[in-house]
C-alpha atoms as an extended CHARMM CRD file, in Angstrom:
* protein
*
       124  EXT
         1         1  GLN       CA            101.2350000000      101.9040000000      104.5870000000  PROA      1               0.0000000000
         2         2  VAL       CA            101.1980000000      102.5550000000      100.7350000000  PROA      2               0.0000000000
         3         3  GLU       CA            100.6450000000      105.9780000000       99.1040000000  PROA      3               0.0000000000
         4         4  LEU       CA             99.3130000000      106.3340000000       95.6570000000  PROA      4               0.0000000000
         5         5  VAL       CA            100.2900000000      109.0620000000       93.7090000000  PROA      5               0.0000000000
         6         6  GLU       CA             97.4560000000      109.9550000000       90.8170000000  PROA      6               0.0000000000
         7         7  ALA       CA             98.5020000000      112.5660000000       87.5410000000  PROA      7               0.0000000000
         8         8  GLY       CA             96.9830000000      113.1290000000       84.5160000000  PROA      8               0.0000000000
         9         9  GLY       CA             93.7940000000      115.1860000000       85.0670000000  PROA      9               0.0000000000
        10        10  GLY       CA             92.7300000000      118.1900000000       83.2160000000  PROA      10              0.0000000000
        11        11  LEU       CA             90.5150000000      120.0880000000       81.3990000000  PROA      11              0.0000000000
        12        12  VAL       CA             89.6330000000      118.8440000000       78.0340000000  PROA      12              0.0000000000
        13        13  GLN       CA             86.8790000000      119.3380000000       75.4790000000  PROA      13              0.0000000000
        14        14  ALA       CA             84.3540000000      116.3870000000       74.5900000000  PROA      14              0.0000000000
        15        15  GLY       CA             85.7470000000      113.3660000000       72.5840000000  PROA      15              0.0000000000
        16        16  SER       CA             89.2850000000      114.1110000000       73.9070000000  PROA      16              0.0000000000
        17        17  SER       CA             91.4280000000      111.9010000000       75.2830000000  PROA      17              0.0000000000
        18        18  LEU       CA             93.7150000000      111.6920000000       78.6430000000  PROA      18              0.0000000000
        19        19  ARG       CA             95.7040000000      109.2880000000       80.3010000000  PROA      19              0.0000000000
        20        20  LEU       CA             95.8720000000      109.0770000000       84.1490000000  PROA      20              0.0000000000
        21        21  SER       CA             98.3030000000      107.2870000000       85.8970000000  PROA      21              0.0000000000
        22        22  CYS       CA             98.4980000000      105.8310000000       89.7320000000  PROA      22              0.0000000000
        23        23  ARG       CA            101.8030000000      104.9960000000       90.9210000000  PROA      23              0.0000000000
        24        24  ALA       CA            102.1960000000      102.8590000000       94.2200000000  PROA      24              0.0000000000
        25        25  SER       CA            105.0040000000      103.2210000000       96.7610000000  PROA      25              0.0000000000
        26        26  ARG       CA            105.9450000000      100.0050000000       97.1390000000  PROA      26              0.0000000000
        27        27  ILE       CA            105.5800000000       96.5590000000       95.0030000000  PROA      27              0.0000000000
        28        28  PHE       CA            102.0010000000       94.1650000000       95.4940000000  PROA      28              0.0000000000
        29        29  SER       CA            102.3180000000       91.1400000000       95.7100000000  PROA      29              0.0000000000
        30        30  GLY       CA             99.1630000000       90.4150000000       94.2710000000  PROA      30              0.0000000000
        31        31  GLY       CA             95.4080000000       91.8860000000       94.7860000000  PROA      31              0.0000000000
        32        32  ALA       CA             94.1810000000       94.6700000000       92.6030000000  PROA      32              0.0000000000
        33        33  MET       CA             94.1330000000       98.4260000000       91.5410000000  PROA      33              0.0000000000
        34        34  GLY       CA             90.6980000000      100.1630000000       90.6030000000  PROA      34              0.0000000000
        35        35  TRP       CA             89.6940000000      103.3410000000       89.1450000000  PROA      35              0.0000000000
        36        36  PHE       CA             86.8540000000      105.3030000000       90.9600000000  PROA      36              0.0000000000
        37        37  ARG       CA             85.3500000000      108.4380000000       90.3400000000  PROA      37              0.0000000000
        38        38  GLN       CA             83.0030000000      111.2020000000       92.0310000000  PROA      38              0.0000000000
        39        39  ALA       CA             81.0090000000      113.8630000000       90.6710000000  PROA      39              0.0000000000
        40        40  ALA       CA             79.5190000000      116.5580000000       92.4730000000  PROA      40              0.0000000000
        41        41  GLY       CA             76.5090000000      115.7250000000       94.4350000000  PROA      41              0.0000000000
        42        42  LYS       CA             76.7820000000      111.7350000000       93.6640000000  PROA      42              0.0000000000
        43        43  GLU       CA             78.3820000000      109.1420000000       95.0250000000  PROA      43              0.0000000000
        44        44  ARG       CA             81.8970000000      107.6680000000       94.3920000000  PROA      44              0.0000000000
        45        45  GLU       CA             81.3250000000      105.2850000000       91.4630000000  PROA      45              0.0000000000
        46        46  PHE       CA             83.7180000000      102.1380000000       90.2480000000  PROA      46              0.0000000000
        47        47  VAL       CA             85.1940000000      103.0100000000       86.8860000000  PROA      47              0.0000000000
        48        48  ALA       CA             87.7290000000       99.9840000000       85.9100000000  PROA      48              0.0000000000
        49        49  GLY       CA             89.8640000000       97.7000000000       87.7340000000  PROA      49              0.0000000000
        50        50  ILE       CA             92.7070000000       95.2630000000       86.9380000000  PROA      50              0.0000000000
        51        51  ARG       CA             94.8140000000       92.4910000000       89.3150000000  PROA      51              0.0000000000
        52        52  TRP       CA             98.5100000000       92.9950000000       89.5060000000  PROA      52              0.0000000000
        53        53  THR       CA             98.4180000000       89.5230000000       88.3230000000  PROA      53              0.0000000000
        54        54  GLY       CA             97.1830000000       88.1170000000       84.9670000000  PROA      54              0.0000000000
        55        55  PHE       CA             94.6550000000       89.9060000000       83.0870000000  PROA      55              0.0000000000
        56        56  ASN       CA             91.3510000000       90.2660000000       84.5590000000  PROA      56              0.0000000000
        57        57  GLN       CA             90.1020000000       93.4590000000       83.5060000000  PROA      57              0.0000000000
        58        58  VAL       CA             86.4910000000       94.9290000000       84.8540000000  PROA      58              0.0000000000
        59        59  TYR       CA             84.9740000000       98.3150000000       83.6290000000  PROA      59              0.0000000000
        60        60  LEU       CA             81.7590000000      100.1160000000       84.5210000000  PROA      60              0.0000000000
        61        61  ASP       CA             79.6800000000       99.9490000000       81.4120000000  PROA      61              0.0000000000
        62        62  SER       CA             79.4470000000      103.0670000000       80.3790000000  PROA      62              0.0000000000
        63        63  VAL       CA             82.8530000000      103.3600000000       80.3480000000  PROA      63              0.0000000000
        64        64  LYS       CA             83.7230000000      100.0150000000       78.1370000000  PROA      64              0.0000000000
        65        65  GLY       CA             84.9600000000      100.4780000000       74.8930000000  PROA      65              0.0000000000
        66        66  ARG       CA             86.4380000000      104.0350000000       75.4170000000  PROA      66              0.0000000000
        67        67  PHE       CA             88.5960000000      103.3440000000       78.4790000000  PROA      67              0.0000000000
        68        68  THR       CA             91.2190000000      101.1350000000       78.9840000000  PROA      68              0.0000000000
        69        69  ILE       CA             93.2470000000      100.1460000000       82.1170000000  PROA      69              0.0000000000
        70        70  THR       CA             96.6110000000       98.7670000000       82.3100000000  PROA      70              0.0000000000
        71        71  ARG       CA             99.4980000000       98.2040000000       84.2420000000  PROA      71              0.0000000000
        72        72  ASP       CA            103.6530000000       98.3370000000       84.3530000000  PROA      72              0.0000000000
        73        73  ASN       CA            104.4560000000       95.9820000000       87.1760000000  PROA      73              0.0000000000
        74        74  THR       CA            108.0470000000       97.1760000000       86.5960000000  PROA      74              0.0000000000
        75        75  LYS       CA            107.2420000000      100.6320000000       87.7620000000  PROA      75              0.0000000000
        76        76  ASN       CA            104.2000000000       99.8550000000       90.2330000000  PROA      76              0.0000000000
        77        77  THR       CA            101.9820000000      102.0100000000       87.9370000000  PROA      77              0.0000000000
        78        78  VAL       CA             98.5350000000      101.5380000000       86.8090000000  PROA      78              0.0000000000
        79        79  PHE       CA             97.0660000000      103.7650000000       83.8050000000  PROA      79              0.0000000000
        80        80  LEU       CA             93.5660000000      104.8910000000       82.7670000000  PROA      80              0.0000000000
        81        81  GLN       CA             93.5870000000      105.7720000000       78.9210000000  PROA      81              0.0000000000
        82        82  MET       CA             90.2320000000      107.8430000000       78.2440000000  PROA      82              0.0000000000
        83        83  ASN       CA             89.3600000000      108.1920000000       75.1580000000  PROA      83              0.0000000000
        84        84  SER       CA             86.1290000000      109.6310000000       73.3870000000  PROA      84              0.0000000000
        85        85  LEU       CA             85.4410000000      111.8040000000       77.1280000000  PROA      85              0.0000000000
        86        86  ARG       CA             81.9350000000      113.0420000000       77.6090000000  PROA      86              0.0000000000
        87        87  PRO       CA             80.7410000000      115.5250000000       79.5980000000  PROA      87              0.0000000000
        88        88  GLU       CA             79.1660000000      113.2440000000       82.0030000000  PROA      88              0.0000000000
        89        89  ASP       CA             82.7110000000      111.7790000000       82.8080000000  PROA      89              0.0000000000
        90        90  THR       CA             83.6670000000      114.5780000000       84.4870000000  PROA      90              0.0000000000
        91        91  ALA       CA             84.6310000000      114.0770000000       88.1110000000  PROA      91              0.0000000000
        92        92  VAL       CA             87.2740000000      113.5880000000       90.6850000000  PROA      92              0.0000000000
        93        93  TYR       CA             89.3090000000      110.1610000000       89.4500000000  PROA      93              0.0000000000
        94        94  TYR       CA             90.7800000000      108.3160000000       92.6310000000  PROA      94              0.0000000000
        95        95  CYS       CA             92.8590000000      104.8940000000       92.3590000000  PROA      95              0.0000000000
        96        96  ALA       CA             92.6740000000      102.6680000000       95.1580000000  PROA      96              0.0000000000
        97        97  ALA       CA             94.6120000000       99.4130000000       95.4700000000  PROA      97              0.0000000000
        98        98  ASP       CA             94.6760000000       96.4590000000       98.0120000000  PROA      98              0.0000000000
        99        99  GLU       CA             96.5500000000       93.0990000000       98.4580000000  PROA      99              0.0000000000
       100       100  ARG       CA             93.2110000000       91.2790000000       99.8290000000  PROA      100             0.0000000000
       101       101  VAL       CA             91.2830000000       90.9530000000       97.2880000000  PROA      101             0.0000000000
       102       102  TYR       CA             91.5720000000       88.1320000000       94.8450000000  PROA      102             0.0000000000
       103       103  GLU       CA             89.7490000000       89.1250000000       91.8640000000  PROA      103             0.0000000000
       104       104  VAL       CA             88.9340000000       93.0820000000       90.9880000000  PROA      104             0.0000000000
       105       105  ASP       CA             85.9710000000       94.3060000000       93.3560000000  PROA      105             0.0000000000
       106       106  THR       CA             83.6950000000       97.1040000000       92.2760000000  PROA      106             0.0000000000
       107       107  ARG       CA             82.9710000000       98.4200000000       96.0200000000  PROA      107             0.0000000000
       108       108  ALA       CA             85.0390000000      100.9060000000       97.5010000000  PROA      108             0.0000000000
       109       109  SER       CA             85.0660000000       99.8520000000      100.6330000000  PROA      109             0.0000000000
       110       110  ALA       CA             87.3030000000       96.5730000000       99.4820000000  PROA      110             0.0000000000
       111       111  TYR       CA             90.0790000000       98.7830000000       99.0430000000  PROA      111             0.0000000000
       112       112  GLU       CA             92.5640000000       99.9830000000      101.9570000000  PROA      112             0.0000000000
       113       113  TYR       CA             94.3680000000      102.1320000000       99.9720000000  PROA      113             0.0000000000
       114       114  TRP       CA             93.7030000000      105.4400000000       98.3880000000  PROA      114             0.0000000000
       115       115  GLY       CA             94.8920000000      108.0900000000       96.1170000000  PROA      115             0.0000000000
       116       116  GLN       CA             94.4550000000      111.8660000000       96.5190000000  PROA      116             0.0000000000
       117       117  GLY       CA             92.5850000000      112.6440000000       93.3550000000  PROA      117             0.0000000000
       118       118  THR       CA             92.8700000000      114.0710000000       90.2370000000  PROA      118             0.0000000000
       119       119  GLN       CA             90.1810000000      116.0720000000       88.4740000000  PROA      119             0.0000000000
       120       120  VAL       CA             88.7140000000      115.5750000000       84.9120000000  PROA      120             0.0000000000
       121       121  THR       CA             86.6690000000      117.9820000000       83.4190000000  PROA      121             0.0000000000
       122       122  VAL       CA             85.2060000000      117.3590000000       80.1740000000  PROA      122             0.0000000000
       123       123  SER       CA             83.2590000000      120.4490000000       78.4140000000  PROA      123             0.0000000000
       124       124  SER       CA             80.6000000000      120.1470000000       75.9280000000  PROA      124             0.0000000000
C-alpha cells in the first residue's frame, strides 16, 4: 500500500503562483505520477504527469507554459509549480501514482494510488 500526501493548496488572486507537492510513502521503482483536478460539478481531469524515471512530461493544453511538473526521487516527491493562475484553475487537485504504467497516462482509471486532494481557489 502507498500513501500519497499532498500539500500547498490555498486561496490566491488571479496571476499568482502556487506550488503543490505530493510525497509518496515509499520509493517507486518505475511508473508515473500524475496531477488531476476536479472543479465543482465537473469531472476529474488530467493536469500533468511525469515518469519516475526519464524526462517525459505531459500537460493539459490549457496549463502548458504555466504549470511545470517536477520530481525529487530522493524524497519520493513530485511537485506542481503553477504560475499565472486563472479563476478557471479553481479545483481540488489530486496526485495519483501507479507503478504499472510505462508512459504517463492521462486516464484517472490508470492510477492505483491517490492522495486526499488539496483545494486551489483562484479569485478574479
